[in-house]
Amino acid sequence: MREIVQAVEHHSVQKAKQSAEQAREYISERNRLQMNAIYEVIRLCKVINEEDEDDY
C-alpha cells in the first residue's frame, strides 16, 4: 500500500496501477491458499468425527 501512495504522491499513475495490481494478485493468491486450508481443516474434522462415531 505504501508503494501505491508514494506513486500517487509522485504523480506516477502507471506505477500506482502496477502496484495496485500486484497487491490484488498477492491478496487473491493468499485468499486462495486460505480457502484451501479451510477446506482441508473441514475434511480433517469430518474424518475425526467419523472415527469418533466408529468408537461408539
mmCIF file of N, CA and C in Angstrom:
data_model
loop_
_atom_site.group_PDB
_atom_site.id
_atom_site.type_symbol
_atom_site.label_atom_id
_atom_site.label_comp_id
_atom_site.label_asym_id
_atom_site.label_seq_id
_atom_site.Cartn_x
_atom_site.Cartn_y
_atom_site.Cartn_z
ATOM 1 N N MET A 1 0.827 -1.190 0.000
ATOM 2 C CA MET A 1 0.000 0.000 0.000
ATOM 3 C C MET A 1 0.871 1.252 0.000
ATOM 4 N N ARG A 2 1.973 1.189 0.719
ATOM 5 C CA ARG A 2 2.858 2.343 0.788
ATOM 6 C C ARG A 2 3.361 2.719 -0.605
ATOM 7 N N GLU A 3 3.674 1.693 -1.416
ATOM 8 C CA GLU A 3 4.146 1.949 -2.774
ATOM 9 C C GLU A 3 3.095 2.672 -3.603
ATOM 10 N N ILE A 4 1.847 2.313 -3.427
ATOM 11 C CA ILE A 4 0.765 2.949 -4.180
ATOM 12 C C ILE A 4 0.656 4.418 -3.797
ATOM 13 N N VAL A 5 0.676 4.687 -2.501
ATOM 14 C CA VAL A 5 0.573 6.068 -2.024
ATOM 15 C C VAL A 5 1.760 6.888 -2.523
ATOM 16 N N GLN A 6 2.959 6.328 -2.447
ATOM 17 C CA GLN A 6 4.140 7.045 -2.911
ATOM 18 C C GLN A 6 4.064 7.324 -4.408
ATOM 19 N N ALA A 7 3.589 6.360 -5.165
ATOM 20 C CA ALA A 7 3.466 6.551 -6.612
ATOM 21 C C ALA A 7 2.471 7.656 -6.929
ATOM 22 N N VAL A 8 1.365 7.687 -6.220
ATOM 23 C CA VAL A 8 0.370 8.732 -6.441
ATOM 24 C C VAL A 8 0.942 10.092 -6.054
ATOM 25 N N GLU A 9 1.655 10.126 -4.933
ATOM 26 C CA GLU A 9 2.264 11.387 -4.499
ATOM 27 C C GLU A 9 3.268 11.907 -5.515
ATOM 28 N N HIS A 10 3.923 11.009 -6.238
ATOM 29 C CA HIS A 10 4.899 11.411 -7.250
ATOM 30 C C HIS A 10 4.268 11.484 -8.644
ATOM 31 N N HIS A 11 2.955 11.454 -8.684
ATOM 32 C CA HIS A 11 2.187 11.585 -9.928
ATOM 33 C C HIS A 11 2.531 10.496 -10.946
ATOM 34 N N SER A 12 2.827 9.310 -10.448
ATOM 35 C CA SER A 12 3.125 8.178 -11.316
ATOM 36 C C SER A 12 1.923 7.243 -11.320
ATOM 37 N N VAL A 13 0.948 7.573 -12.136
ATOM 38 C CA VAL A 13 -0.287 6.794 -12.186
ATOM 39 C C VAL A 13 -0.002 5.365 -12.639
ATOM 40 N N GLN A 14 0.876 5.218 -13.600
ATOM 41 C CA GLN A 14 1.199 3.878 -14.108
ATOM 42 C C GLN A 14 1.810 3.020 -13.007
ATOM 43 N N LYS A 15 2.715 3.591 -12.242
ATOM 44 C CA LYS A 15 3.337 2.854 -11.135
ATOM 45 C C LYS A 15 2.292 2.514 -10.073
ATOM 46 N N ALA A 16 1.390 3.432 -9.804
ATOM 47 C CA ALA A 16 0.320 3.181 -8.833
ATOM 48 C C ALA A 16 -0.565 2.035 -9.305
ATOM 49 N N LYS A 17 -0.908 2.023 -10.599
ATOM 50 C CA LYS A 17 -1.728 0.942 -11.147
ATOM 51 C C LYS A 17 -0.993 -0.398 -11.047
ATOM 52 N N GLN A 18 0.298 -0.375 -11.370
ATOM 53 C CA GLN A 18 1.098 -1.595 -11.313
ATOM 54 C C GLN A 18 1.172 -2.119 -9.872
ATOM 55 N N SER A 19 1.413 -1.234 -8.933
ATOM 56 C CA SER A 19 1.494 -1.636 -7.526
ATOM 57 C C SER A 19 0.155 -2.168 -7.030
ATOM 58 N N ALA A 20 -0.927 -1.530 -7.430
ATOM 59 C CA ALA A 20 -2.261 -1.979 -7.026
ATOM 60 C C ALA A 20 -2.568 -3.357 -7.603
ATOM 61 N N GLU A 21 -2.180 -3.587 -8.846
ATOM 62 C CA GLU A 21 -2.410 -4.891 -9.468
ATOM 63 C C GLU A 21 -1.592 -5.972 -8.771
ATOM 64 N N GLN A 22 -0.350 -5.671 -8.426
ATOM 65 C CA GLN A 22 0.473 -6.636 -7.703
ATOM 66 C C GLN A 22 -0.131 -6.946 -6.332
ATOM 67 N N ALA A 23 -0.633 -5.929 -5.667
ATOM 68 C CA ALA A 23 -1.268 -6.134 -4.365
ATOM 69 C C ALA A 23 -2.518 -6.998 -4.517
ATOM 70 N N ARG A 24 -3.311 -6.743 -5.558
ATOM 71 C CA ARG A 24 -4.523 -7.524 -5.804
ATOM 72 C C ARG A 24 -4.175 -8.985 -6.052
ATOM 73 N N GLU A 25 -3.138 -9.229 -6.855
ATOM 74 C CA GLU A 25 -2.720 -10.598 -7.148
ATOM 75 C C GLU A 25 -2.234 -11.308 -5.885
ATOM 76 N N TYR A 26 -1.470 -10.602 -5.075
ATOM 77 C CA TYR A 26 -0.969 -11.177 -3.828
ATOM 78 C C TYR A 26 -2.123 -11.543 -2.900
ATOM 79 N N ILE A 27 -3.056 -10.634 -2.738
ATOM 80 C CA ILE A 27 -4.201 -10.870 -1.858
ATOM 81 C C ILE A 27 -5.057 -12.012 -2.395
ATOM 82 N N SER A 28 -5.246 -12.045 -3.692
ATOM 83 C CA SER A 28 -6.039 -13.110 -4.306
ATOM 84 C C SER A 28 -5.396 -14.472 -4.065
ATOM 85 N N GLU A 29 -4.092 -14.560 -4.248
ATOM 86 C CA GLU A 29 -3.385 -15.826 -4.019
ATOM 87 C C GLU A 29 -3.436 -16.219 -2.547
ATOM 88 N N ARG A 30 -3.246 -15.263 -1.667
ATOM 89 C CA ARG A 30 -3.312 -15.552 -0.234
ATOM 90 C C ARG A 30 -4.703 -16.049 0.139
ATOM 91 N N ASN A 31 -5.739 -15.414 -0.398
ATOM 92 C CA ASN A 31 -7.112 -15.855 -0.124
ATOM 93 C C ASN A 31 -7.347 -17.265 -0.647
ATOM 94 N N ARG A 32 -6.817 -17.570 -1.828
ATOM 95 C CA ARG A 32 -6.974 -18.910 -2.399
ATOM 96 C C ARG A 32 -6.318 -19.950 -1.483
ATOM 97 N N LEU A 33 -5.121 -19.650 -1.009
ATOM 98 C CA LEU A 33 -4.429 -20.572 -0.112
ATOM 99 C C LEU A 33 -5.185 -20.745 1.205
ATOM 100 N N GLN A 34 -5.746 -19.662 1.721
ATOM 101 C CA GLN A 34 -6.509 -19.744 2.959
ATOM 102 C C GLN A 34 -7.780 -20.577 2.761
ATOM 103 N N MET A 35 -8.431 -20.408 1.641
ATOM 104 C CA MET A 35 -9.642 -21.202 1.374
ATOM 105 C C MET A 35 -9.290 -22.685 1.258
ATOM 106 N N ASN A 36 -8.178 -22.989 0.617
ATOM 107 C CA ASN A 36 -7.732 -24.385 0.534
ATOM 108 C C ASN A 36 -7.443 -24.940 1.920
ATOM 109 N N ALA A 37 -6.823 -24.144 2.768
ATOM 110 C CA ALA A 37 -6.531 -24.583 4.131
ATOM 111 C C ALA A 37 -7.819 -24.828 4.902
ATOM 112 N N ILE A 38 -8.793 -23.960 4.752
ATOM 113 C CA ILE A 38 -10.088 -24.139 5.420
ATOM 114 C C ILE A 38 -10.740 -25.439 4.958
ATOM 115 N N TYR A 39 -10.698 -25.680 3.649
ATOM 116 C CA TYR A 39 -11.255 -26.910 3.098
ATOM 117 C C TYR A 39 -10.588 -28.132 3.728
ATOM 118 N N GLU A 40 -9.269 -28.107 3.852
ATOM 119 C CA GLU A 40 -8.548 -29.235 4.427
ATOM 120 C C GLU A 40 -8.877 -29.418 5.907
ATOM 121 N N VAL A 41 -9.053 -28.340 6.645
ATOM 122 C CA VAL A 41 -9.430 -28.434 8.058
ATOM 123 C C VAL A 41 -10.822 -29.064 8.182
ATOM 124 N N ILE A 42 -11.734 -28.655 7.321
ATOM 125 C CA ILE A 42 -13.087 -29.235 7.336
ATOM 126 C C ILE A 42 -13.017 -30.730 7.033
ATOM 127 N N ARG A 43 -12.220 -31.100 6.041
ATOM 128 C CA ARG A 43 -12.056 -32.533 5.721
ATOM 129 C C ARG A 43 -11.503 -33.295 6.922
ATOM 130 N N LEU A 44 -10.506 -32.722 7.575
ATOM 131 C CA LEU A 44 -9.912 -33.361 8.751
ATOM 132 C C LEU A 44 -10.945 -33.522 9.861
ATOM 133 N N CYS A 45 -11.746 -32.489 10.081
ATOM 134 C CA CYS A 45 -12.791 -32.568 11.112
ATOM 135 C C CYS A 45 -13.777 -33.681 10.810
ATOM 136 N N LYS A 46 -14.129 -33.839 9.538
ATOM 137 C CA LYS A 46 -15.061 -34.901 9.151
ATOM 138 C C LYS A 46 -14.455 -36.279 9.412
ATOM 139 N N VAL A 47 -13.176 -36.434 9.100
ATOM 140 C CA VAL A 47 -12.502 -37.716 9.342
ATOM 141 C C VAL A 47 -12.466 -38.007 10.836
ATOM 142 N N ILE A 48 -12.111 -37.015 11.618
ATOM 143 C CA ILE A 48 -12.061 -37.195 13.064
ATOM 144 C C ILE A 48 -13.441 -37.542 13.605
ATOM 145 N N ASN A 49 -14.467 -36.859 13.110
ATOM 146 C CA ASN A 49 -15.837 -37.128 13.554
ATOM 147 C C ASN A 49 -16.248 -38.554 13.199
ATOM 148 N N GLU A 50 -15.892 -38.996 12.004
ATOM 149 C CA GLU A 50 -16.232 -40.367 11.605
ATOM 150 C C GLU A 50 -15.528 -41.384 12.493
ATOM 151 N N GLU A 51 -14.265 -41.124 12.833
ATOM 152 C CA GLU A 51 -13.538 -42.034 13.711
ATOM 153 C C GLU A 51 -14.150 -42.068 15.098
ATOM 154 N N ASP A 52 -14.590 -40.897 15.589
ATOM 155 C CA ASP A 52 -15.244 -40.839 16.905
ATOM 156 C C ASP A 52 -16.536 -41.636 16.899
ATOM 157 N N GLU A 53 -17.293 -41.564 15.811
ATOM 158 C CA GLU A 53 -18.548 -42.300 15.718
ATOM 159 C C GLU A 53 -18.294 -43.805 15.677
ATOM 160 N N ASP A 54 -17.195 -44.215 15.047
ATOM 161 C CA ASP A 54 -16.856 -45.633 14.963
ATOM 162 C C ASP A 54 -16.465 -46.198 16.334
ATOM 163 N N ASP A 55 -15.997 -45.333 17.223
ATOM 164 C CA ASP A 55 -15.579 -45.761 18.557
ATOM 165 C C ASP A 55 -16.774 -46.110 19.445
ATOM 166 N N TYR A 56 -17.955 -45.678 19.081
ATOM 167 C CA TYR A 56 -19.131 -45.908 19.933
ATOM 168 C C TYR A 56 -19.831 -47.168 19.589
#
